[in-house]
XYZ file of N, CA, C and O in Angstrom:
424
model
N 10.772 -18.381 -5.210
C 10.284 -19.660 -5.694
C 8.880 -19.470 -6.260
O 8.078 -18.720 -5.737
N 8.572 -20.195 -7.290
C 7.273 -20.129 -7.954
C 6.185 -20.696 -7.040
O 6.275 -21.829 -6.586
N 5.157 -19.906 -6.776
C 4.067 -20.335 -5.895
C 3.378 -21.583 -6.411
O 2.988 -22.454 -5.634
N 3.235 -21.716 -7.730
C 2.590 -22.912 -8.288
C 3.366 -24.162 -7.903
O 2.765 -25.206 -7.610
N 4.693 -24.089 -7.885
C 5.493 -25.243 -7.485
C 5.232 -25.622 -6.032
O 5.172 -26.808 -5.689
N 5.082 -24.626 -5.185
C 4.799 -24.893 -3.778
C 3.420 -25.528 -3.611
O 3.227 -26.429 -2.794
N 2.452 -25.074 -4.392
C 1.119 -25.663 -4.320
C 1.156 -27.112 -4.792
O 0.500 -27.975 -4.213
N 1.922 -27.402 -5.825
C 2.049 -28.782 -6.293
C 2.706 -29.661 -5.238
O 2.330 -30.825 -5.074
N 3.645 -29.100 -4.523
C 4.299 -29.852 -3.445
C 3.261 -30.295 -2.411
O 3.223 -31.461 -2.020
N 2.424 -29.374 -1.983
C 1.370 -29.725 -1.030
C 0.374 -30.703 -1.608
O -0.064 -31.636 -0.933
N 0.010 -30.519 -2.862
C -0.949 -31.412 -3.510
C -0.402 -32.834 -3.600
O -1.132 -33.803 -3.362
N 0.846 -32.958 -3.918
C 1.445 -34.295 -4.003
C 1.411 -35.015 -2.659
O 1.131 -36.214 -2.597
N 1.663 -34.281 -1.597
C 1.587 -34.893 -0.266
C 0.156 -35.343 0.018
O -0.086 -36.458 0.492
N -0.812 -34.496 -0.285
C -2.214 -34.845 -0.047
C -2.635 -36.052 -0.871
O -3.260 -36.984 -0.358
N -2.294 -36.057 -2.140
C -2.673 -37.167 -3.014
C -1.994 -38.461 -2.568
O -2.619 -39.529 -2.573
N -0.770 -38.349 -2.143
C -0.068 -39.546 -1.661
C -0.775 -40.143 -0.443
O -0.982 -41.359 -0.372
N -1.159 -39.288 0.492
C -1.870 -39.782 1.679
C -3.223 -40.384 1.306
O -3.604 -41.445 1.807
N -3.938 -39.719 0.438
C -5.240 -40.235 0.014
C -5.093 -41.556 -0.738
O -5.875 -42.488 -0.516
N -4.124 -41.624 -1.594
C -3.905 -42.844 -2.363
C -3.562 -44.015 -1.450
O -4.123 -45.108 -1.599
N -2.677 -43.779 -0.527
C -2.314 -44.859 0.407
C -3.538 -45.323 1.193
O -3.744 -46.517 1.397
N -4.346 -44.382 1.628
C -5.544 -44.736 2.385
C -6.523 -45.520 1.518
O -7.082 -46.530 1.947
N -6.724 -45.058 0.285
C -7.632 -45.762 -0.618
C -7.153 -47.184 -0.902
O -7.970 -48.113 -0.957
N -5.881 -47.347 -1.058
C -5.330 -48.683 -1.319
C -5.549 -49.587 -0.105
O -5.961 -50.736 -0.247
N -5.256 -49.068 1.069
C -5.420 -49.883 2.289
C -6.882 -50.256 2.534
O -7.177 -51.364 2.968
N -7.799 -49.332 2.300
C -9.204 -49.548 2.637
C -10.060 -50.071 1.495
O -11.110 -50.646 1.725
N -9.675 -49.784 0.294
C -10.514 -50.138 -0.834
C -11.551 -49.061 -1.090
O -11.655 -48.552 -2.178
N -12.324 -48.707 -0.095
C -13.291 -47.599 -0.130
C -13.112 -46.810 1.160
O -12.716 -47.360 2.179
N -13.410 -45.529 1.127
C -13.232 -44.710 2.325
C -14.502 -43.933 2.640
O -15.332 -43.703 1.774
N -14.629 -43.553 3.913
C -15.708 -42.687 4.355
C -15.188 -41.257 4.417
O -13.975 -41.034 4.434
N -16.080 -40.302 4.453
C -15.692 -38.893 4.509
C -14.740 -38.608 5.671
O -13.761 -37.888 5.519
N -15.038 -39.175 6.832
C -14.182 -38.949 8.000
C -12.767 -39.466 7.760
O -11.790 -38.878 8.240
N -12.638 -40.549 7.028
C -11.311 -41.089 6.735
C -10.543 -40.184 5.770
O -9.339 -39.983 5.921
N -11.237 -39.615 4.809
C -10.592 -38.687 3.879
C -10.141 -37.440 4.640
O -9.015 -36.967 4.466
N -10.992 -36.920 5.500
C -10.625 -35.751 6.301
C -9.425 -36.064 7.189
O -8.529 -35.237 7.344
N -9.404 -37.236 7.748
C -8.260 -37.662 8.562
C -6.978 -37.641 7.737
O -5.940 -37.151 8.196
N -7.037 -38.169 6.523
C -5.852 -38.200 5.656
C -5.406 -36.779 5.304
O -4.204 -36.486 5.288
N -6.355 -35.895 5.031
C -6.005 -34.512 4.722
C -5.407 -33.803 5.935
O -4.421 -33.066 5.814
N -5.974 -34.037 7.109
C -5.409 -33.472 8.334
C -3.987 -33.968 8.550
O -3.095 -33.204 8.919
N -3.781 -35.221 8.290
C -2.450 -35.823 8.447
C -1.456 -35.191 7.466
O -0.316 -34.904 7.829
N -1.895 -34.984 6.231
C -1.021 -34.360 5.238
C -0.646 -32.937 5.659
O 0.524 -32.545 5.578
N -1.630 -32.163 6.118
C -1.331 -30.786 6.534
C -0.414 -30.765 7.750
O 0.531 -29.973 7.820
N -0.670 -31.640 8.696
C 0.193 -31.718 9.872
C 1.622 -32.059 9.468
O 2.581 -31.479 9.985
N 1.761 -32.987 8.539
C 3.090 -33.372 8.051
C 3.813 -32.184 7.427
O 4.987 -31.935 7.698
N 3.096 -31.434 6.602
C 3.708 -30.267 5.963
C 4.103 -29.207 6.989
O 5.213 -28.682 6.971
N 3.184 -28.885 7.889
C 3.432 -27.822 8.863
C 4.466 -28.216 9.908
O 5.123 -27.348 10.486
N 4.635 -29.504 10.173
C 5.603 -29.917 11.187
C 7.021 -30.032 10.632
O 7.952 -30.306 11.379
N 7.194 -29.806 9.340
C 8.532 -29.775 8.746
C 9.125 -28.393 9.030
O 9.133 -27.508 8.181
N 9.595 -28.214 10.259
C 10.039 -26.903 10.717
C 11.212 -26.359 9.903
O 11.286 -25.158 9.656
N 12.086 -27.221 9.469
C 13.214 -26.756 8.663
C 12.705 -26.151 7.357
O 13.098 -25.066 6.968
N 11.817 -26.854 6.687
C 11.277 -26.370 5.408
C 10.438 -25.118 5.609
O 10.598 -24.126 4.911
N 9.505 -25.153 6.562
C 8.627 -24.016 6.795
C 9.401 -22.793 7.284
O 9.059 -21.667 6.965
N 10.465 -23.033 8.050
C 11.282 -21.933 8.541
C 12.039 -21.207 7.448
O 12.445 -20.057 7.621
N 12.229 -21.855 6.317
C 12.949 -21.250 5.191
C 12.031 -20.426 4.299
O 12.513 -19.708 3.427
N 10.726 -20.558 4.472
C 9.759 -19.933 3.571
C 9.152 -18.675 4.166
O 8.949 -18.590 5.378
N 8.848 -17.726 3.291
C 8.034 -16.596 3.717
C 6.648 -17.146 4.054
O 6.255 -18.210 3.567
N 5.914 -16.411 4.862
C 4.601 -16.876 5.301
C 3.685 -17.201 4.120
O 2.989 -18.211 4.118
N 3.695 -16.352 3.091
C 2.825 -16.593 1.938
C 3.205 -17.878 1.209
O 2.334 -18.599 0.723
N 4.487 -18.190 1.151
C 4.914 -19.426 0.499
C 4.595 -20.654 1.348
O 4.248 -21.704 0.815
N 4.705 -20.513 2.660
C 4.316 -21.615 3.541
C 2.826 -21.900 3.401
O 2.402 -23.057 3.373
N 2.024 -20.849 3.276
C 0.592 -21.030 3.049
C 0.337 -21.699 1.702
O -0.580 -22.505 1.559
N 1.145 -21.379 0.699
C 0.990 -21.980 -0.623
C 1.247 -23.480 -0.584
O 0.587 -24.246 -1.290
N 2.166 -23.921 0.258
C 2.464 -25.348 0.370
C 1.253 -26.112 0.891
O 0.928 -27.198 0.402
N 0.564 -25.546 1.857
C -0.576 -26.245 2.462
C -1.905 -25.941 1.772
O -2.904 -26.587 2.066
N -1.907 -24.998 0.844
C -3.143 -24.619 0.174
C -3.884 -25.806 -0.456
O -5.090 -25.952 -0.249
N -3.227 -26.680 -1.236
C -3.971 -27.779 -1.873
C -4.671 -28.695 -0.868
O -5.790 -29.124 -1.099
N -4.011 -28.968 0.249
C -4.600 -29.835 1.264
C -5.834 -29.168 1.866
O -6.890 -29.784 1.995
N -5.707 -27.896 2.193
C -6.814 -27.158 2.798
C -7.948 -26.948 1.803
O -9.116 -26.955 2.167
N -7.600 -26.776 0.522
C -8.610 -26.641 -0.531
C -9.433 -27.919 -0.636
O -10.665 -27.877 -0.687
N -8.766 -29.077 -0.662
C -9.476 -30.361 -0.737
C -10.365 -30.564 0.479
O -11.484 -31.067 0.364
N -9.887 -30.161 1.636
C -10.687 -30.280 2.855
C -11.910 -29.384 2.786
O -13.019 -29.796 3.156
N -11.744 -28.151 2.293
C -12.880 -27.235 2.153
C -13.892 -27.788 1.164
O -15.100 -27.707 1.386
N -13.414 -28.369 0.075
C -14.319 -28.950 -0.925
C -15.090 -30.126 -0.325
O -16.275 -30.297 -0.598
N -14.448 -30.898 0.511
C -15.089 -32.042 1.155
C -16.197 -31.583 2.100
O -17.245 -32.212 2.182
N -15.982 -30.460 2.780
C -16.980 -29.944 3.730
C -18.172 -29.288 3.036
O -19.196 -29.042 3.676
N -18.057 -29.001 1.746
C -19.168 -28.402 1.007
C -20.239 -29.463 0.807
O -20.088 -30.370 0.005
N -21.327 -29.339 1.551
C -22.374 -30.360 1.507
C -23.545 -29.977 0.619
O -24.504 -30.721 0.518
N -23.448 -28.810 -0.044
C -24.530 -28.385 -0.918
C -24.607 -29.227 -2.178
O -23.698 -29.977 -2.515
N -25.731 -29.121 -2.868
C -25.914 -29.855 -4.125
C -25.033 -29.315 -5.241
O -24.611 -30.059 -6.114
N -24.765 -28.002 -5.216
C -23.951 -27.378 -6.251
C -22.537 -27.204 -5.727
O -22.334 -26.609 -4.669
N -21.544 -27.737 -6.457
C -20.161 -27.558 -5.992
C -19.765 -26.085 -6.028
O -20.188 -25.339 -6.915
N -18.990 -25.675 -5.043
C -18.484 -24.317 -5.026
C -17.407 -24.171 -6.092
O -16.703 -25.125 -6.413
N -17.259 -22.972 -6.610
C -16.225 -22.728 -7.615
C -14.852 -22.690 -6.948
O -14.735 -22.555 -5.723
N -13.822 -22.777 -7.785
C -12.453 -22.688 -7.286
C -12.257 -21.406 -6.491
O -11.717 -21.436 -5.388
N -12.726 -20.283 -7.040
C -12.495 -19.004 -6.357
C -13.233 -18.933 -5.031
O -12.712 -18.370 -4.062
N -14.429 -19.505 -4.948
C -15.166 -19.522 -3.672
C -14.431 -20.364 -2.630
O -14.290 -19.951 -1.480
N -13.969 -21.538 -3.053
C -13.238 -22.396 -2.120
C -11.901 -21.767 -1.726
O -11.509 -21.811 -0.561
N -11.208 -21.175 -2.700
C -9.921 -20.530 -2.417
C -10.113 -19.377 -1.433
O -9.298 -19.185 -0.520
N -11.186 -18.629 -1.604
C -11.490 -17.524 -0.690
C -11.726 -18.062 0.715
O -11.208 -17.523 1.690
N -12.487 -19.136 0.821
C -12.740 -19.754 2.125
C -11.431 -20.217 2.765
O -11.207 -20.007 3.953
N -10.584 -20.832 1.977
C -9.293 -21.308 2.487
C -8.474 -20.125 3.003
O -7.898 -20.187 4.086
N -8.433 -19.043 2.240
C -7.679 -17.857 2.655
C -8.209 -17.224 3.927
O -7.441 -16.764 4.770
N -9.524 -17.226 4.081
C -10.141 -16.616 5.264
C -9.991 -17.489 6.505
O -10.085 -16.988 7.623
N -9.760 -18.767 6.325
C -9.715 -19.679 7.472
C -8.316 -20.203 7.768
O -8.172 -21.145 8.532
N -7.290 -19.581 7.173
C -5.946 -20.119 7.384
C -5.529 -19.965 8.837
O -5.817 -18.953 9.482
N -4.842 -20.986 9.357
C -4.402 -20.935 10.751
C -3.245 -19.957 10.926
O -2.525 -19.668 9.975
N -3.087 -19.489 12.135
C -1.960 -18.611 12.433
C -0.668 -19.408 12.320
O -0.610 -20.575 12.689
N 0.352 -18.774 11.811
C 1.654 -19.432 11.681
C 2.417 -19.272 12.968
O 2.547 -18.174 13.490
N 2.938 -20.381 13.476
C 3.741 -20.367 14.682
C 5.176 -20.040 14.284
O 5.745 -20.737 13.439
N 5.766 -18.969 14.837
C 7.143 -18.632 14.472
C 8.084 -19.778 14.820
O 7.961 -20.399 15.868
N 8.992 -20.059 13.922
C 9.954 -21.129 14.112
C 11.321 -20.519 14.419
O 11.685 -19.501 13.847
N 12.088 -21.186 15.305
C 13.433 -20.672 15.565
C 14.297 -20.828 14.315
O 14.100 -21.772 13.541
N 15.245 -19.907 14.101
C 16.115 -20.045 12.917
C 16.970 -21.295 13.038
O 17.371 -21.690 14.127
N 17.223 -21.922 11.896
C 18.059 -23.117 11.847
C 19.419 -22.741 11.315
O 19.515 -21.949 10.367
N 20.468 -23.342 11.880
C 21.801 -23.050 11.349
C 21.922 -23.591 9.916
O 21.298 -24.595 9.571
N 22.692 -22.899 9.097
C 22.899 -23.346 7.718
C 23.633 -24.672 7.717
O 24.518 -24.915 8.532
N 23.249 -25.548 6.793
C 23.892 -26.870 6.701
C 25.158 -26.775 5.908
O 25.313 -26.073 4.988
């Protein structure tokens, strides 16, 4: 599967959560945005059937957009970090993958 497609999948989940939160609140605080991003990542990672079908690198690709947005949010400097700097940070801080039991074929 194309890694870019997996990244878009994660991004869509993150944007959907952020959009829903923005609509409900009108304006949001940083903590609320982080909460929405945490919720999106938890949702992606808790889809054991989907994650169990993916190689580890592809599972990481699904959650990459959410983690990238979270890393960008934590950047408190005056100068925004570049994509490659944030991507490097995301790669260095990725959580360990919990092995999932195999699922029977549907």
